Amino acid sequence: RALGEQAASRAGTALGGLLGRPVEVRVEALRTPAASALTAMAREPAGAVEAGVHIAIHGDWTGWALLLLPLPTVPRLLQALTGTAADGPDLTDAERSALQEVGNILVSSFLSDLADRLGRRVVPSAPNLRLESVPKLAQRALASADSLASEAVVVEAILGDRERHIRGRLFIISEAAAWQPAGRAASGERGECT
């Protein structure tokens, strides 16, 4: 869990730098997929629509990341990123790209810190944004976990600023083996996230 907390701190610092305001990312739990909050969310009969940024993880280990942003957070993020508020419920291509970049910065920073500490190399995919109900977004993430060849672990984190204008949840789903140092870590070689 300590590794996850350190990686989350780095992710919060990176996002805060992008937004120009402090953002905290805090790990709440490390669980198996069956015991994770994702499973509970996927079983809800109905749920609010949120913005979900889905990112695949490749390299020395595989997995997936999902960033969930409540809809009230979306225009606030866009205001901080672009200086202009979103105009209406439909997102422009530029606004979608900006939200995907938020997911990319968060996940890349988290994975880079973890890779550095464990002596591994991981590569996040391009982010994919969907505006869907929370149960559907959670079901997609859990289906991704089912595709992993080995036992999986889910990191559950929350993010927000002091004013509570920006809120979200981050899930990192990976092979359990990803949390063990690589053989080359003992030799002092640093990991990397590209």
mmCIF file of C-alpha atoms in Angstrom:
data_model
loop_
_atom_site.group_PDB
_atom_site.id
_atom_site.type_symbol
_atom_site.label_atom_id
_atom_site.label_comp_id
_atom_site.label_asym_id
_atom_site.label_seq_id
_atom_site.Cartn_x
_atom_site.Cartn_y
_atom_site.Cartn_z
ATOM 1 C CA ARG A 1 0.000 0.000 0.000
ATOM 2 C CA ALA A 2 2.894 2.365 0.743
ATOM 3 C CA LEU A 3 4.047 2.062 -2.885
ATOM 4 C CA GLY A 4 0.570 2.984 -4.072
ATOM 5 C CA GLU A 5 0.433 5.999 -1.760
ATOM 6 C CA GLN A 6 3.791 7.274 -3.021
ATOM 7 C CA ALA A 7 2.699 6.830 -6.636
ATOM 8 C CA ALA A 8 -0.616 8.580 -5.894
ATOM 9 C CA SER A 9 1.233 11.520 -4.330
ATOM 10 C CA ARG A 10 3.333 11.916 -7.484
ATOM 11 C CA ALA A 11 0.198 11.747 -9.636
ATOM 12 C CA GLY A 12 -1.456 14.463 -7.545
ATOM 13 C CA THR A 13 1.593 16.706 -7.858
ATOM 14 C CA ALA A 14 1.623 16.251 -11.646
ATOM 15 C CA LEU A 15 -2.090 17.016 -12.008
ATOM 16 C CA GLY A 16 -1.803 19.993 -9.667
ATOM 17 C CA GLY A 17 0.988 21.382 -11.829
ATOM 18 C CA LEU A 18 -1.193 21.017 -14.921
ATOM 19 C CA LEU A 19 -4.191 22.718 -13.277
ATOM 20 C CA GLY A 20 -2.257 25.394 -11.395
ATOM 21 C CA ARG A 21 -3.764 24.401 -8.031
ATOM 22 C CA PRO A 22 -2.975 21.736 -5.414
ATOM 23 C CA VAL A 23 -4.654 18.372 -6.029
ATOM 24 C CA GLU A 24 -4.489 15.432 -3.644
ATOM 25 C CA VAL A 25 -4.651 11.836 -4.842
ATOM 26 C CA ARG A 26 -5.095 9.434 -1.942
ATOM 27 C CA VAL A 27 -5.133 5.621 -2.021
ATOM 28 C CA GLU A 28 -8.131 4.230 -0.181
ATOM 29 C CA ALA A 29 -7.602 0.506 -0.706
ATOM 30 C CA LEU A 30 -5.844 -2.323 -2.532
ATOM 31 C CA ARG A 31 -8.266 -5.169 -3.178
ATOM 32 C CA THR A 32 -9.003 -8.097 -5.426
ATOM 33 C CA PRO A 33 -11.398 -7.220 -8.260
ATOM 34 C CA ALA A 34 -14.239 -9.149 -6.591
ATOM 35 C CA ALA A 35 -13.872 -7.118 -3.376
ATOM 36 C CA SER A 36 -13.278 -3.764 -5.064
ATOM 37 C CA ALA A 37 -15.629 -0.809 -5.276
ATOM 38 C CA LEU A 38 -15.780 -1.456 -9.027
ATOM 39 C CA THR A 39 -17.722 -4.667 -8.432
ATOM 40 C CA ALA A 40 -20.271 -2.880 -6.260
ATOM 41 C CA MET A 41 -20.626 -0.082 -8.832
ATOM 42 C CA ALA A 42 -21.038 -2.572 -11.679
ATOM 43 C CA ARG A 43 -23.972 -4.232 -9.863
ATOM 44 C CA GLU A 44 -25.932 -1.020 -9.378
ATOM 45 C CA PRO A 45 -29.205 -1.175 -11.335
ATOM 46 C CA ALA A 46 -28.722 2.409 -12.493
ATOM 47 C CA GLY A 47 -26.132 5.059 -11.957
ATOM 48 C CA ALA A 48 -25.255 8.613 -12.797
ATOM 49 C CA VAL A 49 -23.437 9.360 -16.022
ATOM 50 C CA GLU A 50 -19.782 10.226 -15.493
ATOM 51 C CA ALA A 51 -16.773 10.864 -17.680
ATOM 52 C CA GLY A 52 -14.574 7.770 -17.740
ATOM 53 C CA VAL A 53 -11.027 7.740 -19.094
ATOM 54 C CA HIS A 54 -9.815 4.192 -19.803
ATOM 55 C CA ILE A 55 -6.119 3.436 -20.357
ATOM 56 C CA ALA A 56 -4.436 0.096 -21.059
ATOM 57 C CA ILE A 57 -1.088 -0.719 -19.416
ATOM 58 C CA HIS A 58 1.602 -2.663 -21.280
ATOM 59 C CA GLY A 59 5.240 -3.541 -20.695
ATOM 60 C CA ASP A 60 6.755 -5.668 -17.925
ATOM 61 C CA TRP A 61 3.218 -6.165 -16.640
ATOM 62 C CA THR A 62 -0.228 -5.542 -18.016
ATOM 63 C CA GLY A 63 -3.336 -3.948 -16.633
ATOM 64 C CA TRP A 64 -5.829 -1.150 -17.003
ATOM 65 C CA ALA A 65 -6.612 2.211 -15.468
ATOM 66 C CA LEU A 66 -9.965 3.953 -15.138
ATOM 67 C CA LEU A 67 -10.444 7.573 -14.095
ATOM 68 C CA LEU A 68 -14.028 8.499 -13.189
ATOM 69 C CA LEU A 69 -15.005 12.172 -13.161
ATOM 70 C CA PRO A 70 -18.466 13.305 -11.981
ATOM 71 C CA LEU A 71 -20.115 15.529 -14.572
ATOM 72 C CA PRO A 72 -20.028 18.660 -12.328
ATOM 73 C CA THR A 73 -16.225 18.292 -12.203
ATOM 74 C CA VAL A 74 -15.856 18.275 -15.995
ATOM 75 C CA PRO A 75 -16.521 22.007 -16.686
ATOM 76 C CA ARG A 76 -14.396 22.974 -13.671
ATOM 77 C CA LEU A 77 -11.486 20.924 -14.998
ATOM 78 C CA LEU A 78 -11.911 22.399 -18.450
ATOM 79 C CA GLN A 79 -12.036 25.927 -16.982
ATOM 80 C CA ALA A 80 -8.752 25.273 -15.144
ATOM 81 C CA LEU A 81 -7.135 23.721 -18.224
ATOM 82 C CA THR A 82 -8.317 26.006 -20.987
ATOM 83 C CA GLY A 83 -9.478 29.171 -19.236
ATOM 84 C CA THR A 84 -12.970 28.816 -20.724
ATOM 85 C CA ALA A 85 -15.982 26.945 -19.394
ATOM 86 C CA ALA A 86 -17.552 24.113 -21.364
ATOM 87 C CA ASP A 87 -20.418 25.384 -23.503
ATOM 88 C CA GLY A 88 -23.324 22.972 -23.119
ATOM 89 C CA PRO A 89 -23.480 19.263 -22.348
ATOM 90 C CA ASP A 90 -21.757 18.097 -25.537
ATOM 91 C CA LEU A 91 -17.970 18.172 -25.494
ATOM 92 C CA THR A 92 -15.934 19.518 -28.379
ATOM 93 C CA ASP A 93 -12.994 17.531 -29.714
ATOM 94 C CA ALA A 94 -10.626 19.904 -27.894
ATOM 95 C CA GLU A 95 -12.502 19.422 -24.605
ATOM 96 C CA ARG A 96 -12.476 15.640 -24.988
ATOM 97 C CA SER A 97 -8.749 15.795 -25.697
ATOM 98 C CA ALA A 98 -8.167 17.918 -22.574
ATOM 99 C CA LEU A 99 -10.014 15.407 -20.351
ATOM 100 C CA GLN A 100 -8.088 12.530 -21.896
ATOM 101 C CA GLU A 101 -4.867 14.396 -21.128
ATOM 102 C CA VAL A 102 -5.916 14.657 -17.463
ATOM 103 C CA GLY A 103 -6.262 10.868 -17.394
ATOM 104 C CA ASN A 104 -2.970 10.453 -19.221
ATOM 105 C CA ILE A 105 -1.071 12.720 -16.783
ATOM 106 C CA LEU A 106 -2.552 11.026 -13.709
ATOM 107 C CA VAL A 107 -2.000 7.466 -14.859
ATOM 108 C CA SER A 108 1.421 8.061 -16.438
ATOM 109 C CA SER A 109 2.674 9.780 -13.268
ATOM 110 C CA PHE A 110 1.329 7.005 -11.051
ATOM 111 C CA LEU A 111 2.852 4.271 -13.212
ATOM 112 C CA SER A 112 6.158 6.084 -13.645
ATOM 113 C CA ASP A 113 6.618 6.349 -9.878
ATOM 114 C CA LEU A 114 5.739 2.682 -9.429
ATOM 115 C CA ALA A 115 8.052 1.644 -12.265
ATOM 116 C CA ASP A 116 10.924 3.666 -10.782
ATOM 117 C CA ARG A 117 10.530 2.050 -7.367
ATOM 118 C CA LEU A 118 10.135 -1.501 -8.666
ATOM 119 C CA GLY A 119 12.662 -1.413 -11.502
ATOM 120 C CA ARG A 120 10.096 -2.112 -14.210
ATOM 121 C CA ARG A 121 9.121 -0.628 -17.551
ATOM 122 C CA VAL A 122 5.459 0.094 -18.251
ATOM 123 C CA VAL A 123 3.792 1.812 -21.189
ATOM 124 C CA PRO A 124 0.305 3.349 -20.932
ATOM 125 C CA SER A 125 -1.849 3.350 -24.061
ATOM 126 C CA ALA A 126 -3.558 6.389 -25.503
ATOM 127 C CA PRO A 127 -6.500 7.363 -23.259
ATOM 128 C CA ASN A 128 -10.078 6.644 -24.319
ATOM 129 C CA LEU A 129 -12.893 8.882 -22.989
ATOM 130 C CA ARG A 130 -16.476 7.675 -22.590
ATOM 131 C CA LEU A 131 -19.501 9.446 -21.119
ATOM 132 C CA GLU A 132 -21.525 6.547 -19.719
ATOM 133 C CA SER A 133 -23.337 5.399 -16.622
ATOM 134 C CA VAL A 134 -21.068 4.402 -13.749
ATOM 135 C CA PRO A 135 -22.236 0.744 -13.830
ATOM 136 C CA LYS A 136 -21.297 0.452 -17.527
ATOM 137 C CA LEU A 137 -17.905 2.078 -16.965
ATOM 138 C CA ALA A 138 -17.232 -0.259 -14.018
ATOM 139 C CA GLN A 139 -18.324 -3.303 -16.030
ATOM 140 C CA ARG A 140 -15.889 -2.394 -18.804
ATOM 141 C CA ALA A 141 -13.051 -2.053 -16.295
ATOM 142 C CA LEU A 142 -13.849 -5.406 -14.667
ATOM 143 C CA ALA A 143 -14.032 -7.077 -18.091
ATOM 144 C CA SER A 144 -10.512 -5.760 -18.662
ATOM 145 C CA ALA A 145 -9.389 -7.325 -15.364
ATOM 146 C CA ASP A 146 -10.804 -10.679 -16.518
ATOM 147 C CA SER A 147 -8.404 -10.570 -19.468
ATOM 148 C CA LEU A 148 -5.322 -10.578 -17.208
ATOM 149 C CA ALA A 149 -3.445 -13.865 -17.229
ATOM 150 C CA SER A 150 -2.703 -13.895 -13.504
ATOM 151 C CA GLU A 151 -4.289 -12.853 -10.228
ATOM 152 C CA ALA A 152 -5.230 -9.173 -10.277
ATOM 153 C CA VAL A 153 -5.221 -6.360 -7.728
ATOM 154 C CA VAL A 154 -7.186 -3.105 -7.839
ATOM 155 C CA VAL A 155 -5.790 0.145 -6.442
ATOM 156 C CA GLU A 156 -8.643 2.456 -5.475
ATOM 157 C CA ALA A 157 -7.808 6.143 -5.086
ATOM 158 C CA ILE A 158 -9.747 9.372 -4.761
ATOM 159 C CA LEU A 159 -8.674 12.785 -5.986
ATOM 160 C CA GLY A 160 -9.734 16.297 -5.234
ATOM 161 C CA ASP A 161 -8.730 19.861 -4.548
ATOM 162 C CA ARG A 162 -9.121 21.755 -1.266
ATOM 163 C CA GLU A 163 -12.270 23.549 -2.419
ATOM 164 C CA ARG A 164 -13.855 20.250 -3.511
ATOM 165 C CA HIS A 165 -14.494 21.741 -6.966
ATOM 166 C CA ILE A 166 -12.555 18.935 -8.620
ATOM 167 C CA ARG A 167 -13.326 15.372 -7.592
ATOM 168 C CA GLY A 168 -12.761 11.948 -9.080
ATOM 169 C CA ARG A 169 -11.877 8.321 -8.524
ATOM 170 C CA LEU A 170 -8.911 6.471 -9.984
ATOM 171 C CA PHE A 171 -8.680 2.699 -10.335
ATOM 172 C CA ILE A 172 -5.485 0.910 -11.373
ATOM 173 C CA ILE A 173 -6.076 -2.764 -12.201
ATOM 174 C CA SER A 174 -2.914 -4.816 -12.567
ATOM 175 C CA GLU A 175 -1.423 -8.225 -12.226
ATOM 176 C CA ALA A 176 -0.567 -8.862 -8.584
ATOM 177 C CA ALA A 177 3.013 -9.660 -9.680
ATOM 178 C CA ALA A 178 3.395 -6.034 -10.787
ATOM 179 C CA TRP A 179 3.876 -5.039 -7.148
ATOM 180 C CA GLN A 180 7.004 -7.192 -6.751
ATOM 181 C CA PRO A 181 10.422 -5.707 -7.595
ATOM 182 C CA ALA A 182 11.936 -6.907 -10.847
ATOM 183 C CA GLY A 183 15.247 -8.776 -10.717
ATOM 184 C CA ARG A 184 17.016 -5.779 -12.213
ATOM 185 C CA ALA A 185 15.724 -3.529 -9.405
ATOM 186 C CA ALA A 186 18.279 -5.056 -7.062
ATOM 187 C CA SER A 187 21.081 -3.926 -9.383
ATOM 188 C CA GLY A 188 19.955 -0.296 -9.092
ATOM 189 C CA GLU A 189 18.512 0.069 -12.594
ATOM 190 C CA ARG A 190 15.605 2.489 -12.673
ATOM 191 C CA GLY A 191 12.242 1.651 -14.136
ATOM 192 C CA GLU A 192 10.548 3.802 -16.710
ATOM 193 C CA CYS A 193 7.178 4.739 -18.041
ATOM 194 C CA THR A 194 7.129 5.858 -21.651
#
